[in-house]
Amino acid sequence: MRIKVLLACVSLTALAACASTPPSHVTVRGPMSINSPLFGARSSYGQFLAGQAALRDGRSSEAAGYFGTAAVLGEDPGIIGERSFTALLLAGDITRAAAAAPVGEDSTEGVKRLGVLTRVVESLAVGKGKDAQLLLTTQPLGFPHQQVAALLGPWTAAAAGDKEGAIVLPTLRNDKLVQYFGQQGQARLFERAKRYDEAETDYKALTSNVATASIFTLDYGAFLERRKRHDDAVALYDTALRAAPGDAGLVRARARAASKGAPPPMPTLRQGAAEGLVACAAAFAGERQVQFALAYLRLALRLDPARDEAWVLIGDLLNQSQDPRGAIEAYAHVPQSSPQYVSAQSKSAWAWNDAGDKAKALEVARAAATAAPNDREAQVALADLLRAGSQWSESVAVLDPVIARDGENADWRLLYLRAAALEQADRWPEAERDLQAALKINPTEPELLNFLGYSWIDRGENLAQALGMVQKAVAARPTSGAMLDSLGWAYYRLGDYKTAVEKLEAAVEMEPGDPDVNGHLGDAYWKAGRKIEAEFQWRRVLTLEPDDKQKADSEAKLKNGLGPTGPAASKSTAARN
């Protein structure tokens, strides 16, 4: 199943308040041995701070070790208990987290609620359905866990043997996520109860809704296959494939149904409960509530360790949190037999790139692209990594067949990516062709307007038209320093140096570390007769890690000033947002 964020969740409080940040001179490299001579009166607090730092950096397993040592050394048991619970939960050690869940009156209410949820999940995981249902009904979870409490209710009832409670449709006022995933859960529980007509009514409602059809088609199709209605399943998959051609999961499902192969088994109670947790985790991720999302995903994997989309989402969250190694480890859990394998490998390639191993990144990306030559995501990931590694022509070669397959239905984003590589490869006429084609598809896209507009301005072509294009781009993205730089550069090329200075000064405020933007402002100052300020800006460029051309241009301008028309600008600003 492919999780989509169906709605925006309310803002959430942090899992637990952070302690003070350790002083900058304190360096902790790992949990010390309890027998170390360095232990002293403040050692427990040092371990606590180290645990805080590890937890803040996403090193949850390491954090749990620090907090455990701090507890042994006598740090405040209430605070340590909460931090240890949080670290164990985020590390995926749900059994120990459930045992450590805070329950005392001195514990934070939010952490206690998360502790109840953890104990509910652990009870389900070990087959104690009655305990799970009792916890959920006698200790209401409250904010921000109302959604997952509603979705888990029927599954805990089913695990407890409560047949009537199992088929109750969960509701939460004005909550689409609970409405849709609650109805999916009800369909599955109806099927378990052999109430097939009622199950199909739920599935038809979900797949006839434009907002949810793509999410639940595979579930409905699997239900039809289990009922040996293979022709109906094929027709359902064909309809979905017209909207999402090439979707790996749908392609596999259709082939299986057409050959009357063994259908996917009916989900277990644990798997059904896990799906609700993953749906809520995706909603938290959409709200950038990373710790809650990770906690829910770890809980889901306690119930269903083979849930591939949970591992992929964990990888995504860890990579966004600057933990590429953790992301790589998460993506590695997705097996080659999974429809999400290629996507996981493509994302893993980017994680390797973020970790600084560009050779490994390309190796993984090439393997994924070779394994799935018709998979767009795999090909685009490879092309983008090649472009990031300045292998412009190779990037274009990967994108060519992908774009050609689309024909008249080409994706403007792919045309944009190819144009960026073509421009850097000094194949401007081809890049210009792609940008113009992309603008016909999406004429108001700021990225396209800025890219083509700036490129024309830089070449002294179509200046009036280009000015209008970058003005539209800036109106759409007024906080983009690069687009404002394009606008300032347009006025510079048109000879309106006063307006150019005004726009470029604003651009530098937004992009103070960009060599191009600073260089442009220096040029505009010079033309406006403000030569001391111009020289200051050119010297500043030399402090901003300029490339060879930017460095040479600035040094030449510091030596000789500007000629009648000024130097050509660097190409790197055009395709930046």
XYZ file of C-alpha atoms in Angstrom, residues 89-526:
438
model
C 11.012 3.627 21.421
C 12.790 5.579 18.673
C 15.442 2.857 18.449
C 12.709 0.287 17.810
C 13.173 -1.709 21.027
C 9.450 -1.757 21.728
C 9.490 -4.556 24.297
C 11.922 -2.694 26.556
C 10.215 0.639 25.822
C 6.856 -0.802 26.951
C 8.466 -2.046 30.170
C 10.046 1.394 30.728
C 6.911 3.418 29.877
C 6.456 6.125 32.563
C 3.299 5.768 34.663
C 3.958 7.877 37.783
C 2.306 11.171 38.657
C 5.640 12.967 38.261
C 5.873 11.971 34.593
C 4.963 14.273 31.739
C 1.411 13.692 30.560
C 2.401 13.582 26.894
C 5.069 10.952 27.511
C 2.678 8.871 29.626
C 0.147 8.856 26.766
C 2.794 7.669 24.342
C 3.741 5.053 26.910
C 0.158 3.746 26.989
C 0.177 3.483 23.181
C 3.461 1.585 23.334
C 2.025 -0.863 25.865
C -1.089 -1.329 23.696
C 1.090 -2.217 20.711
C 3.313 -4.537 22.734
C 0.238 -6.341 24.098
C -1.034 -6.841 20.545
C 2.400 -8.031 19.449
C 2.545 -10.769 22.095
C -1.039 -11.923 21.576
C -2.601 -10.277 24.637
C -5.563 -8.714 22.852
C -7.682 -8.317 25.966
C -4.915 -6.401 27.690
C -4.545 -4.159 24.636
C -8.282 -3.435 24.493
C -8.456 -2.782 28.245
C -5.574 -0.303 28.075
C -7.094 1.507 25.126
C -10.542 1.806 26.688
C -9.567 2.602 30.279
C -6.637 4.933 29.620
C -7.733 7.266 26.799
C -4.719 8.429 24.812
C -5.877 11.995 24.124
C -3.952 14.589 22.128
C -2.132 14.007 19.838
C -3.000 10.320 19.594
C -6.762 10.489 18.954
C -6.392 9.340 15.360
C -4.398 6.221 16.111
C -6.609 5.408 19.111
C -9.671 5.494 16.855
C -8.021 3.335 14.192
C -6.644 0.778 16.668
C -9.936 0.376 18.517
C -11.520 -2.220 16.173
C -8.273 -4.177 15.854
C -7.786 -4.469 19.594
C -11.435 -5.497 19.895
C -10.903 -8.209 17.283
C -7.751 -9.388 19.082
C -9.765 -9.556 22.328
C -12.516 -11.645 20.718
C -15.040 -8.788 20.788
C -16.836 -9.512 17.502
C -19.234 -6.590 17.693
C -16.559 -4.069 18.675
C -14.376 -5.260 15.815
C -16.768 -4.119 13.085
C -17.627 -0.698 14.501
C -16.606 2.024 12.057
C -14.148 4.350 13.842
C -14.991 8.032 13.655
C -13.345 11.275 14.648
C -15.029 14.564 13.893
C -13.886 16.182 10.638
C -10.978 13.744 10.326
C -10.543 12.350 6.830
C -7.624 10.107 7.751
C -9.714 8.255 10.339
C -12.674 8.184 7.957
C -10.733 6.591 5.100
C -8.410 4.245 6.953
C -11.173 3.383 9.398
C -13.329 2.286 6.485
C -10.443 0.261 5.070
C -10.029 -1.453 8.439
C -13.748 -2.145 8.644
C -13.663 -3.726 5.168
C -10.874 -6.045 6.253
C -12.578 -6.985 9.489
C -15.838 -7.635 7.624
C -13.884 -9.959 5.358
C -12.448 -11.778 8.374
C -16.001 -12.203 9.643
C -17.005 -13.605 6.212
C -19.380 -10.682 5.678
C -18.165 -10.239 2.125
C -20.941 -8.031 0.755
C -20.386 -5.463 3.503
C -16.620 -5.613 2.955
C -17.065 -4.949 -0.750
C -19.399 -2.021 -0.060
C -16.585 -0.386 1.920
C -13.999 -1.095 -0.774
C -16.224 0.274 -3.539
C -16.757 3.480 -1.556
C -13.010 3.935 -1.115
C -12.043 3.200 -4.727
C -14.821 5.305 -6.234
C -13.576 8.354 -4.332
C -11.060 10.340 -6.397
C -9.159 11.290 -3.245
C -8.609 7.694 -2.136
C -8.899 5.447 -5.189
C -5.153 5.219 -5.796
C -4.494 4.365 -2.145
C -6.915 1.467 -1.753
C -7.062 -0.110 -5.221
C -4.531 -2.805 -4.353
C -6.497 -3.701 -1.221
C -9.775 -4.040 -3.124
C -8.078 -5.959 -5.916
C -6.550 -8.417 -3.454
C -9.996 -8.912 -1.898
C -11.443 -9.709 -5.350
C -8.611 -12.133 -6.062
C -9.227 -13.939 -2.770
C -12.862 -14.276 -3.850
C -11.564 -15.788 -7.151
C -13.053 -12.886 -9.120
C -9.960 -12.518 -11.255
C -11.606 -10.746 -14.187
C -13.044 -8.082 -11.881
C -9.614 -7.633 -10.306
C -7.936 -7.224 -13.716
C -10.524 -4.628 -14.747
C -9.929 -2.728 -11.495
C -6.148 -2.757 -11.989
C -6.504 -1.676 -15.636
C -8.546 1.342 -14.575
C -5.902 2.292 -12.025
C -3.054 1.792 -14.517
C -4.625 4.261 -16.918
C -4.185 6.899 -14.227
C -0.742 5.643 -13.115
C 0.914 3.835 -16.042
C 3.956 1.834 -15.074
C 3.127 1.676 -11.363
C 5.156 -1.332 -10.211
C 2.647 -2.535 -7.614
C -0.290 -2.333 -10.010
C 1.644 -4.014 -12.825
C 2.536 -6.939 -10.585
C -0.976 -7.228 -9.211
C -2.511 -7.239 -12.685
C -0.132 -9.922 -13.909
C -0.910 -12.060 -10.883
C -4.681 -11.662 -11.293
C -4.535 -12.320 -15.048
C -2.637 -15.566 -14.474
C -4.938 -16.510 -11.568
C -1.939 -16.806 -9.302
C -2.072 -17.077 -5.542
C -3.561 -13.841 -4.157
C -2.087 -11.923 -1.229
C -3.288 -13.468 2.036
C -5.826 -11.635 4.144
C -3.934 -9.315 6.531
C -3.526 -10.544 10.086
C -4.853 -8.553 13.024
C -1.333 -7.337 13.738
C -0.821 -6.254 10.130
C -4.142 -4.400 10.077
C -3.256 -2.510 13.249
C 0.186 -1.714 11.833
C -1.359 -0.126 8.762
C -3.239 2.391 10.906
C -0.007 3.313 12.659
C 1.781 3.846 9.335
C -1.042 6.057 8.057
C -0.813 8.254 11.167
C 2.984 8.304 10.901
C 2.705 9.604 7.338
C 0.431 12.388 8.578
C 2.956 13.319 11.283
C 5.733 13.281 8.678
C 3.700 15.670 6.531
C 3.604 18.048 9.491
C 7.380 17.647 10.029
C 6.789 16.015 13.408
C 9.718 13.667 12.880
C 9.931 12.105 16.342
C 6.254 11.201 16.461
C 6.430 9.829 12.914
C 9.469 7.695 13.777
C 7.863 6.476 16.992
C 4.708 5.374 15.175
C 6.720 3.648 12.451
C 8.761 1.743 15.026
C 5.513 0.660 16.690
C 4.116 -0.443 13.325
C 7.212 -2.532 12.653
C 6.828 -4.260 16.025
C 3.499 -5.551 14.708
C 4.586 -6.116 11.114
C 8.390 -6.198 10.681
C 8.079 -6.771 6.922
C 6.042 -3.644 6.189
C 8.127 -2.176 3.403
C 6.592 1.292 3.228
C 7.355 1.770 6.930
C 11.056 1.046 6.320
C 11.084 3.406 3.321
C 9.438 6.183 5.313
C 11.891 5.673 8.184
C 14.709 6.000 5.671
C 13.201 9.194 4.292
C 12.835 10.709 7.754
C 16.345 9.765 8.842
C 17.835 11.169 5.646
C 15.920 14.427 6.133
C 17.281 14.493 9.699
C 20.883 14.393 8.410
C 21.356 10.707 9.267
C 22.154 9.171 5.860
C 23.775 6.073 7.368
C 20.636 5.338 9.350
C 18.580 5.914 6.203
C 20.728 3.458 4.241
C 20.212 0.840 6.930
C 16.432 1.379 6.828
C 16.231 1.163 3.023
C 18.231 -2.075 3.151
C 15.327 -3.784 4.933
C 13.234 -3.656 1.740
C 13.727 -6.999 -0.071
C 14.360 -7.342 -3.788
C 10.985 -9.053 -4.181
C 9.135 -5.952 -2.975
C 7.444 -3.512 -5.383
C 9.174 -0.777 -3.362
C 12.655 -2.223 -3.776
C 13.689 -0.035 -6.708
C 12.401 3.103 -4.990
C 14.239 2.173 -1.799
C 17.475 1.584 -3.711
C 17.160 4.886 -5.576
C 16.698 6.699 -2.292
C 19.565 4.735 -0.789
C 21.772 6.006 -3.599
C 21.012 9.594 -2.604
C 21.701 8.732 1.033
C 25.130 7.384 0.038
C 25.710 10.636 -1.846
C 24.721 12.657 1.230
C 27.078 10.511 3.310
C 29.926 11.626 1.023
C 30.446 8.363 -0.882
C 29.615 9.505 -4.407
C 31.104 6.408 -6.052
C 28.892 4.112 -3.981
C 25.911 6.358 -4.690
C 26.360 5.982 -8.440
C 26.954 2.242 -8.081
C 23.664 1.776 -6.220
C 21.765 4.085 -8.581
C 23.102 2.321 -11.678
C 22.141 -1.067 -10.249
C 18.607 0.143 -9.497
C 18.235 1.687 -12.964
C 19.549 -1.472 -14.644
C 17.214 -3.683 -12.617
C 14.209 -1.562 -13.621
C 14.865 0.028 -17.021
C 11.259 1.194 -17.305
C 10.995 2.569 -13.792
C 10.934 6.354 -13.988
C 12.027 6.976 -10.405
C 15.111 4.797 -10.799
C 16.143 6.460 -14.066
C 15.568 9.978 -12.757
C 17.547 9.258 -9.580
C 20.485 8.067 -11.668
C 20.254 11.052 -14.011
C 20.116 13.480 -11.106
C 23.111 11.897 -9.387
C 25.080 12.046 -12.638
C 24.179 15.712 -12.961
C 25.193 16.350 -9.342
C 28.534 14.766 -10.192
C 28.995 17.061 -13.233
C 28.501 14.163 -15.658
C 26.187 16.262 -17.806
C 26.120 14.268 -21.029
C 25.646 10.971 -19.176
C 22.701 12.500 -17.326
C 21.118 13.590 -20.592
C 21.601 10.117 -22.067
C 19.685 8.553 -19.166
C 16.812 11.021 -19.456
C 16.461 10.826 -23.253
C 14.602 7.479 -23.415
C 12.463 8.316 -20.373
C 11.222 11.520 -22.017
C 10.887 9.834 -25.407
C 8.595 7.170 -23.950
C 6.198 9.877 -22.775
C 5.938 11.414 -26.239
C 3.405 14.246 -26.258
C 2.662 13.583 -22.587
C 6.153 14.559 -21.469
C 6.575 15.614 -17.848
C 7.752 19.227 -17.609
C 9.920 18.336 -14.616
C 11.929 15.864 -16.677
C 12.355 18.440 -19.435
C 13.582 20.891 -16.792
C 16.120 18.371 -15.435
C 17.412 17.589 -18.905
C 17.642 21.286 -19.764
C 19.791 21.868 -16.674
C 22.199 19.124 -17.749
C 22.215 20.300 -21.373
C 23.015 23.870 -20.375
C 25.945 22.752 -18.239
C 27.146 20.583 -21.127
C 27.246 23.742 -23.338
C 24.349 22.493 -25.451
C 22.231 25.605 -25.048
C 19.995 25.322 -28.162
C 18.802 21.912 -26.937
C 18.334 23.217 -23.389
C 16.354 26.170 -24.722
C 14.138 23.783 -26.709
C 13.381 21.743 -23.580
C 12.590 24.818 -21.502
C 10.231 26.195 -24.119
C 8.510 22.807 -24.400
C 8.199 22.632 -20.613
C 6.683 26.132 -20.481
C 4.026 25.103 -22.993
C 3.028 22.367 -20.564
C 3.246 24.523 -17.422
C 3.412 28.202 -18.415
C 3.220 29.602 -14.871
C 5.915 27.489 -13.196
C 8.380 29.923 -11.521
C 11.361 27.568 -11.922
C 10.894 27.428 -15.679
C 10.240 31.146 -16.034
C 13.366 31.954 -14.039
C 15.600 29.425 -15.798
C 14.742 30.445 -19.359
C 14.377 34.127 -18.482
C 17.755 34.337 -16.773
C 19.453 32.385 -19.547
C 18.166 34.825 -22.154
C 19.190 37.792 -19.978
C 22.682 36.361 -19.532
C 23.011 36.006 -23.299
C 21.551 39.442 -24.041
C 18.620 37.888 -25.930
C 14.878 38.644 -25.803
C 15.491 41.033 -22.897
C 12.010 42.554 -22.723
C 10.347 39.121 -22.766
C 12.878 37.742 -20.309
C 12.259 40.645 -17.900
C 8.556 39.837 -17.880
C 9.290 36.182 -17.208
C 11.519 36.771 -14.199
C 9.072 39.371 -12.867
C 6.399 36.650 -12.868
C 8.807 34.237 -11.186
C 9.596 36.719 -8.416
C 5.902 37.508 -7.927
C 5.281 33.795 -7.398
C 8.366 33.259 -5.196
C 9.120 36.596 -3.511
C 11.419 34.954 -0.944
C 13.702 33.374 -3.550
C 17.015 35.195 -3.521
C 18.111 33.541 -6.757
C 14.987 34.663 -8.625
C 15.350 38.175 -7.273
C 18.958 38.051 -8.470
C 17.675 37.179 -11.953
C 15.396 40.211 -11.856
C 18.218 42.493 -10.738
C 20.448 41.102 -13.473
C 17.729 41.826 -16.049
C 17.670 45.496 -15.028
C 21.470 45.515 -15.155
C 21.455 44.206 -18.726
C 18.830 46.782 -19.670
C 21.031 49.564 -18.258
C 18.746 50.502 -15.338
C 21.549 50.334 -12.757
C 19.630 52.075 -9.957
C 16.855 49.464 -10.014
C 19.422 46.734 -10.495
C 21.217 47.775 -7.298
C 17.929 47.861 -5.387
C 16.930 44.344 -6.466
C 20.401 42.864 -6.092
C 20.860 44.296 -2.592
C 17.640 42.541 -1.607
C 18.862 39.346 -3.269
C 22.134 39.444 -1.314
C 20.187 39.788 1.929
C 18.403 36.544 1.054
C 21.476 34.759 -0.346
C 24.452 36.292 1.505
C 26.728 33.327 0.809
C 26.138 33.030 -2.934
C 29.175 34.112 -5.025
C 27.094 34.846 -8.133
C 24.633 37.117 -6.364
C 27.404 39.030 -4.599
C 29.316 39.364 -7.851
C 26.258 40.712 -9.644
C 25.751 43.325 -6.936
C 29.400 44.377 -7.291
C 28.917 44.826 -11.030
C 25.774 46.917 -10.486
C 27.535 49.086 -7.895
C 30.357 49.743 -10.370
